[in-house]
mmCIF file of C-alpha atoms in Angstrom:
data_model
loop_
_atom_site.group_PDB
_atom_site.id
_atom_site.type_symbol
_atom_site.label_atom_id
_atom_site.label_comp_id
_atom_site.label_asym_id
_atom_site.label_seq_id
_atom_site.Cartn_x
_atom_site.Cartn_y
_atom_site.Cartn_z
ATOM 1 C CA GLY L 6 15.608 28.448 51.912
ATOM 2 C CA ARG L 7 15.137 25.333 49.901
ATOM 3 C CA THR L 8 17.589 24.203 47.200
ATOM 4 C CA ASN L 9 17.937 21.532 44.598
ATOM 5 C CA TYR L 10 20.753 19.245 45.603
ATOM 6 C CA ALA L 11 21.569 18.258 42.027
ATOM 7 C CA SER L 12 22.099 21.912 40.988
ATOM 8 C CA ASN L 13 23.910 23.079 44.131
ATOM 9 C CA PRO L 14 27.559 23.883 43.164
ATOM 10 C CA ASP L 15 28.767 22.524 46.485
ATOM 11 C CA ASP L 16 27.177 19.152 45.740
ATOM 12 C CA LEU L 17 28.219 18.675 42.107
ATOM 13 C CA LYS L 18 31.215 16.479 42.963
ATOM 14 C CA LEU L 19 29.147 14.416 45.349
ATOM 15 C CA PHE L 20 26.404 13.758 42.834
ATOM 16 C CA ALA L 21 28.908 13.102 40.086
ATOM 17 C CA ALA L 22 30.431 10.353 42.265
ATOM 18 C CA ILE L 23 26.943 9.004 43.085
ATOM 19 C CA ASN L 24 25.969 8.906 39.408
ATOM 20 C CA THR L 25 29.196 7.093 38.531
ATOM 21 C CA PHE L 26 28.519 4.546 41.271
ATOM 22 C CA GLU L 27 24.951 3.978 40.107
ATOM 23 C CA ARG L 28 25.963 3.629 36.455
ATOM 24 C CA SER L 29 28.295 0.817 37.472
ATOM 25 C CA GLY L 30 25.320 -1.095 38.901
ATOM 26 C CA GLY L 31 25.340 0.099 42.517
ATOM 27 C CA ASP L 32 22.714 1.869 44.615
ATOM 28 C CA PHE L 33 23.005 4.897 46.918
ATOM 29 C CA ILE L 34 20.458 5.166 49.693
ATOM 30 C CA VAL L 35 19.976 7.717 52.471
ATOM 31 C CA THR L 36 17.723 6.293 55.191
ATOM 32 C CA GLN L 37 16.462 7.262 58.636
ATOM 33 C CA GLY L 38 17.955 5.647 61.714
ATOM 34 C CA GLY L 39 21.083 3.681 62.434
ATOM 35 C CA PHE L 40 22.179 0.146 61.643
ATOM 36 C CA GLU L 41 19.959 -1.502 64.277
ATOM 37 C CA GLU L 42 16.830 0.200 62.910
ATOM 38 C CA LEU L 43 17.912 -0.786 59.405
ATOM 39 C CA ALA L 44 18.300 -4.416 60.466
ATOM 40 C CA SER L 45 14.855 -4.484 62.120
ATOM 41 C CA ARG L 46 13.192 -2.796 59.169
ATOM 42 C CA TYR L 47 14.715 -4.992 56.489
ATOM 43 C CA GLN L 48 14.606 -8.376 58.189
ATOM 44 C CA ASP L 49 13.571 -9.970 54.964
ATOM 45 C CA LEU L 50 16.976 -9.096 53.514
ATOM 46 C CA LEU L 51 18.541 -11.726 55.773
ATOM 47 C CA ILE L 52 21.355 -9.458 56.964
ATOM 48 C CA SER L 53 24.311 -11.644 57.956
ATOM 49 C CA ASN L 54 28.084 -11.593 58.412
ATOM 50 C CA ARG L 55 28.228 -8.080 59.826
ATOM 51 C CA GLN L 56 31.857 -6.957 59.863
ATOM 52 C CA THR L 57 33.457 -5.012 62.697
ATOM 53 C CA PHE L 58 32.398 -1.402 62.396
ATOM 54 C CA SER L 59 34.710 1.532 62.807
ATOM 55 C CA PRO L 60 34.330 3.884 65.808
ATOM 56 C CA ASP L 61 32.539 6.421 63.605
ATOM 57 C CA GLY L 62 29.754 3.886 62.935
ATOM 58 C CA GLY L 63 30.775 2.786 59.457
ATOM 59 C CA GLY L 64 31.436 -0.714 58.142
ATOM 60 C CA PHE L 65 30.712 -3.430 55.597
ATOM 61 C CA PHE L 66 28.228 -6.240 55.728
ATOM 62 C CA GLU L 67 26.593 -8.484 53.203
ATOM 63 C CA PHE L 68 23.078 -9.779 52.738
ATOM 64 C CA SER L 69 21.197 -12.116 50.487
ATOM 65 C CA SER L 70 18.013 -11.153 48.764
ATOM 66 C CA PRO L 71 14.995 -13.538 48.673
ATOM 67 C CA SER L 72 16.101 -14.508 45.174
ATOM 68 C CA GLY L 73 19.494 -15.636 46.549
ATOM 69 C CA ALA L 74 21.586 -12.849 45.007
ATOM 70 C CA LYS L 75 24.372 -11.628 47.324
ATOM 71 C CA THR L 76 25.075 -7.945 47.765
ATOM 72 C CA LEU L 77 27.923 -6.134 49.510
ATOM 73 C CA VAL L 78 26.740 -3.113 51.511
ATOM 74 C CA TYR L 79 28.716 -0.254 53.041
ATOM 75 C CA PHE L 80 26.938 1.429 55.928
ATOM 76 C CA GLN L 81 27.834 4.849 57.390
ATOM 77 C CA SER L 82 25.798 6.701 60.028
ATOM 78 C CA MET L 83 25.642 10.531 60.083
ATOM 79 C CA ASP L 84 26.475 11.843 63.517
ATOM 80 C CA GLY L 85 23.775 14.190 64.825
ATOM 81 C CA GLU L 86 21.652 13.817 61.716
ATOM 82 C CA GLY L 87 19.703 10.653 62.648
ATOM 83 C CA ARG L 88 20.249 9.323 59.130
ATOM 84 C CA SER L 89 22.517 6.778 57.506
ATOM 85 C CA VAL L 90 24.052 6.256 54.096
ATOM 86 C CA LEU L 91 24.098 2.884 52.359
ATOM 87 C CA LEU L 92 26.077 1.932 49.263
ATOM 88 C CA HIS L 93 25.464 -1.532 47.937
ATOM 89 C CA LYS L 94 26.578 -3.378 44.838
ATOM 90 C CA PRO L 95 25.894 -6.946 43.651
ATOM 91 C CA TYR L 96 28.738 -9.415 44.175
ATOM 92 C CA GLU L 97 28.627 -10.331 40.486
ATOM 93 C CA GLN L 98 29.643 -6.790 39.516
ATOM 94 C CA ILE L 99 32.260 -6.650 42.273
ATOM 95 C CA LEU L 100 33.795 -9.906 41.014
ATOM 96 C CA ARG L 101 33.758 -8.563 37.448
ATOM 97 C CA LEU L 102 35.513 -5.379 38.609
ATOM 98 C CA THR L 103 37.997 -7.439 40.612
ATOM 99 C CA LEU L 104 38.826 -9.555 37.588
ATOM 100 C CA GLY L 105 39.237 -6.421 35.527
ATOM 101 C CA ILE L 106 41.857 -5.218 38.022
ATOM 102 C CA ALA L 107 43.461 -8.600 38.712
ATOM 103 C CA PHE L 108 43.840 -9.807 35.127
ATOM 104 C CA PRO L 109 46.195 -7.003 33.965
ATOM 105 C CA LEU L 110 48.184 -7.432 37.185
ATOM 106 C CA LEU L 111 48.443 -11.198 36.590
ATOM 107 C CA LEU L 112 49.421 -10.615 32.982
ATOM 108 C CA ALA L 113 52.086 -8.120 34.048
ATOM 109 C CA LEU L 114 53.286 -10.548 36.709
ATOM 110 C CA PHE L 115 53.431 -13.363 34.147
ATOM 111 C CA LEU L 116 55.394 -11.215 31.704
ATOM 112 C CA PHE L 117 57.769 -10.129 34.486
ATOM 113 C CA VAL L 118 58.357 -13.724 35.588
ATOM 114 C CA ALA L 119 58.861 -14.830 31.942
ATOM 115 C CA ALA L 120 61.354 -12.003 31.376
ATOM 116 C CA ALA L 121 63.174 -12.890 34.616
ATOM 117 C CA ILE L 122 63.378 -16.558 33.601
ATOM 118 C CA ILE L 123 64.647 -15.682 30.109
ATOM 119 C CA SER L 124 67.201 -13.266 31.586
ATOM 120 C CA LEU L 125 68.290 -15.920 34.091
ATOM 121 C CA ILE L 126 68.666 -18.563 31.377
ATOM 122 C CA TYR L 127 70.631 -16.111 29.228
ATOM 123 C CA SER L 128 72.896 -15.161 32.130
ATOM 124 C CA LEU L 129 73.455 -18.792 33.112
ATOM 125 C CA ASN L 130 74.249 -19.685 29.478
ATOM 126 C CA ARG L 131 76.805 -16.880 29.345
ATOM 127 C CA VAL L 132 78.354 -17.945 32.640
ATOM 128 C CA SER L 133 78.386 -21.635 31.723
ATOM 129 C CA GLY L 134 79.771 -20.784 28.275
ATOM 130 C CA SER L 135 82.565 -18.732 29.815
ATOM 131 C CA LEU L 136 83.330 -21.464 32.329
ATOM 132 C CA ARG L 137 83.445 -24.073 29.557
ATOM 133 C CA TYR L 138 85.793 -21.829 27.620
ATOM 134 C CA LEU L 139 88.005 -21.348 30.665
ATOM 135 C CA SER L 140 87.973 -25.101 31.224
ATOM 136 C CA ASP L 141 89.163 -25.642 27.639
ATOM 137 C CA GLU L 142 91.863 -22.999 28.172
ATOM 138 C CA THR L 143 92.962 -24.780 31.375
ATOM 139 C CA SER L 144 93.285 -28.032 29.478
ATOM 140 C CA ARG L 145 95.259 -26.282 26.734
ATOM 141 C CA ILE L 146 97.585 -24.688 29.287
ATOM 142 C CA ALA L 147 98.045 -28.066 30.965
ATOM 143 C CA ARG L 148 99.130 -29.505 27.591
ATOM 144 C CA GLY L 149 101.745 -26.766 27.337
ATOM 145 C CA GLU L 150 100.040 -24.720 24.586
ATOM 146 C CA LEU L 151 100.825 -21.226 25.875
ATOM 147 C CA GLY L 152 100.961 -19.230 22.653
ATOM 148 C CA SER L 153 97.362 -17.900 22.495
ATOM 149 C CA ASN L 154 95.975 -15.223 24.796
ATOM 150 C CA VAL L 155 92.942 -15.864 27.009
ATOM 151 C CA PRO L 156 90.484 -13.095 25.971
ATOM 152 C CA VAL L 157 88.830 -11.253 28.874
ATOM 153 C CA THR L 158 85.578 -9.499 27.881
ATOM 154 C CA ARG L 159 83.596 -9.599 31.124
ATOM 155 C CA VAL L 160 83.999 -7.467 34.245
ATOM 156 C CA ASP L 161 82.295 -9.789 36.751
ATOM 157 C CA GLU L 162 83.747 -12.669 38.739
ATOM 158 C CA VAL L 163 84.066 -14.811 35.602
ATOM 159 C CA GLY L 164 86.018 -11.950 33.994
ATOM 160 C CA GLN L 165 88.302 -11.816 37.029
ATOM 161 C CA LEU L 166 88.802 -15.559 36.748
ATOM 162 C CA GLY L 167 89.669 -15.183 33.040
ATOM 163 C CA LYS L 168 92.117 -12.402 33.900
ATOM 164 C CA SER L 169 93.771 -14.655 36.442
ATOM 165 C CA PHE L 170 94.050 -17.429 33.844
ATOM 166 C CA GLU L 171 95.663 -14.977 31.406
ATOM 167 C CA GLN L 172 98.152 -13.875 34.041
ATOM 168 C CA MET L 173 98.929 -17.496 34.811
ATOM 169 C CA ARG L 174 99.380 -18.313 31.119
ATOM 170 C CA SER L 175 101.618 -15.318 30.596
ATOM 171 C CA SER L 176 103.713 -16.154 33.664
ATOM 172 C CA LEU L 177 104.023 -19.790 32.637
ATOM 173 C CA ARG L 178 105.016 -18.809 29.119
ATOM 174 C CA LEU L 179 107.711 -16.428 30.369
ATOM 175 C CA ARG L 180 108.918 -19.071 32.807
ATOM 176 C CA MET L 181 109.049 -21.731 30.081
ATOM 177 C CA GLU L 182 110.916 -19.371 27.762
ATOM 178 C CA GLU L 183 113.347 -18.559 30.551
ATOM 179 C CA LEU L 184 113.877 -22.233 31.308
ATOM 180 C CA ASN L 185 114.449 -22.951 27.597
ATOM 181 C CA ARG L 186 117.023 -20.169 27.418
ATOM 182 C CA LEU L 187 118.779 -21.451 30.542
ATOM 183 C CA LEU L 188 118.741 -24.972 29.113
ATOM 184 C CA THR L 189 120.341 -23.651 25.922
ATOM 185 C CA VAL L 190 122.917 -21.842 28.046
ATOM 186 C CA SER L 191 123.725 -25.002 29.963
ATOM 187 C CA LYS L 192 124.132 -26.959 26.725
ATOM 188 C CA GLY L 193 126.332 -24.226 25.248
ATOM 189 C CA VAL L 194 128.563 -24.121 28.353
ATOM 190 C CA ALA L 195 128.890 -27.900 28.419
ATOM 191 C CA SER L 196 129.440 -28.307 24.702
ATOM 192 C CA SER L 197 132.841 -26.569 24.505
ATOM 193 C CA LEU L 198 135.850 -25.775 26.664
ATOM 194 C CA GLU L 199 136.760 -22.799 24.511
ATOM 195 C CA ILE L 200 135.480 -19.674 26.226
ATOM 196 C CA SER L 201 134.761 -17.900 22.922
ATOM 197 C CA LYS L 202 132.183 -20.565 22.038
ATOM 198 C CA SER L 203 130.700 -21.463 25.419
ATOM 199 C CA ILE L 204 130.102 -17.850 26.486
ATOM 200 C CA GLN L 205 127.992 -16.945 23.410
ATOM 201 C CA ALA L 206 124.917 -18.758 24.694
ATOM 202 C CA VAL L 207 125.159 -16.833 28.006
ATOM 203 C CA LEU L 208 125.429 -13.493 26.199
ATOM 204 C CA LYS L 209 122.481 -14.252 23.926
ATOM 205 C CA ALA L 210 120.329 -15.180 26.942
ATOM 206 C CA ALA L 211 121.285 -11.904 28.638
ATOM 207 C CA LEU L 212 120.407 -9.944 25.485
ATOM 208 C CA ASP L 213 116.977 -11.640 25.299
ATOM 209 C CA SER L 214 116.017 -9.948 28.582
ATOM 210 C CA GLY L 215 115.549 -6.684 26.632
ATOM 211 C CA ALA L 216 119.076 -5.360 26.851
ATOM 212 C CA SER L 217 120.724 -3.323 24.088
ATOM 213 C CA ALA L 218 124.180 -4.669 24.927
ATOM 214 C CA ALA L 219 125.517 -7.693 26.871
ATOM 215 C CA ARG L 220 129.191 -8.103 27.617
ATOM 216 C CA VAL L 221 131.532 -10.389 29.560
ATOM 217 C CA VAL L 222 134.977 -9.243 30.676
ATOM 218 C CA LEU L 223 137.358 -11.967 31.955
ATOM 219 C CA VAL L 224 140.867 -12.519 33.284
ATOM 220 C CA PRO L 225 143.464 -13.425 30.578
ATOM 221 C CA ASP L 226 144.060 -16.985 31.780
ATOM 222 C CA VAL L 227 140.768 -18.219 30.296
ATOM 223 C CA THR L 228 142.266 -18.278 26.765
ATOM 224 C CA LEU L 229 145.398 -19.561 25.039
ATOM 225 C CA ASP L 230 145.507 -16.552 22.739
ATOM 226 C CA SER L 231 148.877 -15.005 23.486
ATOM 227 C CA THR L 232 147.796 -11.652 22.027
ATOM 228 C CA MET L 233 145.372 -10.992 24.905
ATOM 229 C CA GLU L 234 147.677 -9.806 27.653
ATOM 230 C CA ASP L 235 145.217 -7.593 29.550
ATOM 231 C CA LEU L 236 141.509 -8.522 29.692
ATOM 232 C CA VAL L 237 139.426 -10.859 27.598
ATOM 233 C CA SER L 238 135.998 -9.560 26.560
ATOM 234 C CA PHE L 239 133.099 -10.875 24.555
ATOM 235 C CA SER L 240 129.932 -8.985 23.558
ATOM 236 C CA ILE L 241 126.644 -9.123 21.710
ATOM 237 C CA GLY L 242 123.998 -6.525 20.917
ATOM 238 C CA PRO L 243 123.544 -3.474 18.661
ATOM 239 C CA LEU L 244 125.244 -1.097 21.168
ATOM 240 C CA ALA L 245 127.815 -3.519 22.575
ATOM 241 C CA ASP L 246 130.787 -1.824 20.914
ATOM 242 C CA ILE L 247 129.634 1.676 21.902
ATOM 243 C CA TYR L 248 129.566 0.741 25.601
ATOM 244 C CA ALA L 249 132.817 -1.285 25.499
ATOM 245 C CA TYR L 250 134.605 1.334 27.652
ATOM 246 C CA PHE L 251 132.544 0.083 30.644
ATOM 247 C CA ASP L 252 134.547 -3.158 30.719
ATOM 248 C CA LYS L 253 137.528 -1.989 32.744
ATOM 249 C CA PRO L 254 135.631 0.121 35.315
ATOM 250 C CA LEU L 255 133.149 -2.737 35.885
ATOM 251 C CA PHE L 256 135.900 -5.371 36.050
ATOM 252 C CA GLU L 257 137.626 -3.441 38.844
ATOM 253 C CA SER L 258 134.380 -2.551 40.621
ATOM 254 C CA MET L 259 133.038 -6.116 40.667
ATOM 255 C CA ARG L 260 136.153 -7.388 42.506
ATOM 256 C CA HIS L 261 134.656 -5.895 45.677
ATOM 257 C CA GLN L 262 130.935 -6.628 45.227
ATOM 258 C CA GLU L 263 128.818 -9.391 43.781
ATOM 259 C CA VAL L 264 126.016 -7.305 42.224
ATOM 260 C CA LEU L 265 125.838 -3.790 40.857
ATOM 261 C CA ILE L 266 122.524 -2.250 39.783
ATOM 262 C CA ILE L 267 122.254 1.221 38.231
ATOM 263 C CA PRO L 268 118.528 1.838 37.471
ATOM 264 C CA LYS L 269 118.875 5.481 36.311
ATOM 265 C CA PRO L 270 121.382 7.468 34.218
ATOM 266 C CA SER L 271 121.957 9.898 37.081
ATOM 267 C CA ARG L 272 123.753 7.151 39.058
ATOM 268 C CA MET L 273 126.337 6.366 36.384
ATOM 269 C CA HIS L 274 128.809 8.646 38.213
ATOM 270 C CA ARG L 275 129.558 5.715 40.507
ATOM 271 C CA LEU L 276 131.747 4.271 37.725
ATOM 272 C CA ALA L 277 133.647 7.545 37.092
ATOM 273 C CA ILE L 278 132.677 7.628 33.392
ATOM 274 C CA PRO L 279 133.432 10.927 31.588
ATOM 275 C CA ASP L 280 130.362 13.072 30.944
ATOM 276 C CA ASP L 281 130.895 13.179 27.156
ATOM 277 C CA PHE L 282 130.791 9.367 26.847
ATOM 278 C CA PRO L 283 127.519 7.737 25.757
ATOM 279 C CA LYS L 284 125.715 6.087 28.632
ATOM 280 C CA PRO L 285 122.779 3.640 28.852
ATOM 281 C CA SER L 286 119.704 4.434 30.922
ATOM 282 C CA SER L 287 120.203 1.475 33.253
ATOM 283 C CA LEU L 288 122.742 -1.250 33.876
ATOM 284 C CA ILE L 289 123.150 -4.449 35.808
ATOM 285 C CA ALA L 290 126.435 -6.276 36.484
ATOM 286 C CA ARG L 291 127.345 -9.507 38.275
ATOM 287 C CA ALA L 292 130.695 -10.772 39.479
ATOM 288 C CA LEU L 293 131.820 -14.137 38.065
ATOM 289 C CA LEU L 294 132.969 -16.226 41.025
ATOM 290 C CA HIS L 295 133.692 -19.925 41.050
ATOM 291 C CA GLU L 296 135.049 -21.616 44.199
ATOM 292 C CA ASP L 297 135.896 -18.169 45.563
ATOM 293 C CA LYS L 298 138.041 -17.314 42.556
ATOM 294 C CA TYR L 299 137.276 -14.115 40.638
ATOM 295 C CA PHE L 300 137.123 -14.547 36.830
ATOM 296 C CA GLY L 301 135.576 -11.223 35.797
ATOM 297 C CA ALA L 302 132.094 -9.770 35.312
ATOM 298 C CA ILE L 303 129.014 -10.055 33.138
ATOM 299 C CA TRP L 304 126.888 -6.968 32.548
ATOM 300 C CA ALA L 305 123.949 -5.822 30.444
ATOM 301 C CA ALA L 306 122.890 -2.293 29.432
ATOM 302 C CA TYR L 307 119.340 -1.086 28.789
ATOM 303 C CA GLU L 308 118.080 1.966 26.893
ATOM 304 C CA GLN L 309 115.304 2.671 29.388
ATOM 305 C CA SER L 310 115.283 3.176 33.161
ATOM 306 C CA LYS L 311 114.554 -0.172 34.719
ATOM 307 C CA ASP L 312 113.655 -1.405 38.184
ATOM 308 C CA PHE L 313 114.866 -5.000 38.218
ATOM 309 C CA SER L 314 112.409 -7.439 39.751
ATOM 310 C CA ASP L 315 113.331 -10.391 41.925
ATOM 311 C CA GLU L 316 112.685 -12.776 39.003
ATOM 312 C CA GLU L 317 115.014 -10.757 36.735
ATOM 313 C CA MET L 318 117.692 -10.730 39.447
ATOM 314 C CA ARG L 319 117.474 -14.494 39.888
ATOM 315 C CA TYR L 320 117.628 -14.980 36.113
ATOM 316 C CA PHE L 321 120.745 -12.819 35.828
ATOM 317 C CA ASP L 322 122.321 -14.668 38.782
ATOM 318 C CA VAL L 323 121.841 -17.995 36.974
ATOM 319 C CA LEU L 324 123.416 -16.553 33.819
ATOM 320 C CA ALA L 325 126.339 -15.272 35.891
ATOM 321 C CA GLY L 326 126.744 -18.726 37.446
ATOM 322 C CA GLN L 327 126.868 -20.350 34.007
ATOM 323 C CA ALA L 328 129.320 -17.744 32.743
ATOM 324 C CA ALA L 329 131.542 -18.317 35.814
ATOM 325 C CA LEU L 330 131.401 -22.063 35.213
ATOM 326 C CA ALA L 331 132.367 -21.554 31.553
ATOM 327 C CA ALA L 332 135.255 -19.301 32.612
ATOM 328 C CA ALA L 333 136.442 -21.839 35.239
ATOM 329 C CA ASN L 334 136.305 -24.699 32.697
ATOM 330 C CA ALA L 335 138.188 -22.617 30.133
ATOM 331 C CA SER L 336 140.824 -21.614 32.716
ATOM 332 C CA LEU L 337 141.327 -25.235 33.773
ATOM 333 C CA PHE L 338 141.551 -26.333 30.127
ATOM 334 C CA CYS L 339 144.144 -23.627 29.415
ATOM 335 C CA SER L 340 146.173 -24.580 32.471
ATOM 336 C CA THR L 341 146.120 -28.236 31.380
ATOM 337 C CA GLU L 342 147.183 -27.358 27.853
ATOM 338 C CA VAL L 343 150.007 -25.137 29.074
ATOM 339 C CA GLY L 344 151.192 -27.884 31.480
ATOM 340 C CA ARG L 345 151.012 -30.480 28.738
#
């Protein structure tokens, strides 16, 4: 039977698409024959620039009307039907549609590039600002101004660089403070031949390492005080008197070893201290030797368990050397005075 294409439910989508195409200025044509017949029939259209067609017989070409207007045509043959479908639209409308698509894309691209440039400038300003700040901090550290911290607020490579600068500043500051203390110790040892005066600088430097008590126990011949017949001891710190009973055990123990480290309370049994006596959490002791002569020991007690680093060990060794030198000078002075 016959049917009306426009009212056929199966063709509604097709005709809706055709109507949309025609409303946008295009034409939809169903014609008899293939492309060759079309070309021979419409020679006045000056068909030119035929594009490569697909295997199914479809493809694009363009032609110019007698008035000179260019049109883009899509051609598709119907297999077995002997008919062809043509869709053509003026180039002017195609260009207008192209601009309608391209302009928002260009605008979006422009905004994206502008945002990228602004972000890049902002990032470079932050990086350059951080680098300028670190450069200023480097100059300040080079001048010896080590009191202020280097703030680290970034987590990128610049932040890592700032963290390294802060570690360097902190290490330099600790090293300078250590050198200043050792210089004070050297001056104190050299300023007096009396052991009671020269040893105070050594004890104060030992206490500054965080100890709660610092003590030195020496042989009697370092002083002219006739009342000291056994051992001579000097101390400093809030708990120095409480831990005074360590003097004799440490004096005897350090005769046979140069260094004694007790990092935990559980190892205090090495000194045979009674259980009911107060004990520090950690302790370090160093024998005082000068020209192979034993003068006594210097030791420091801490209220927390402590693993002594290599730097702390070297620092305590220097203090022990200065204390041994002070004891040797005092012993020589006493011997000279007794001989005189």
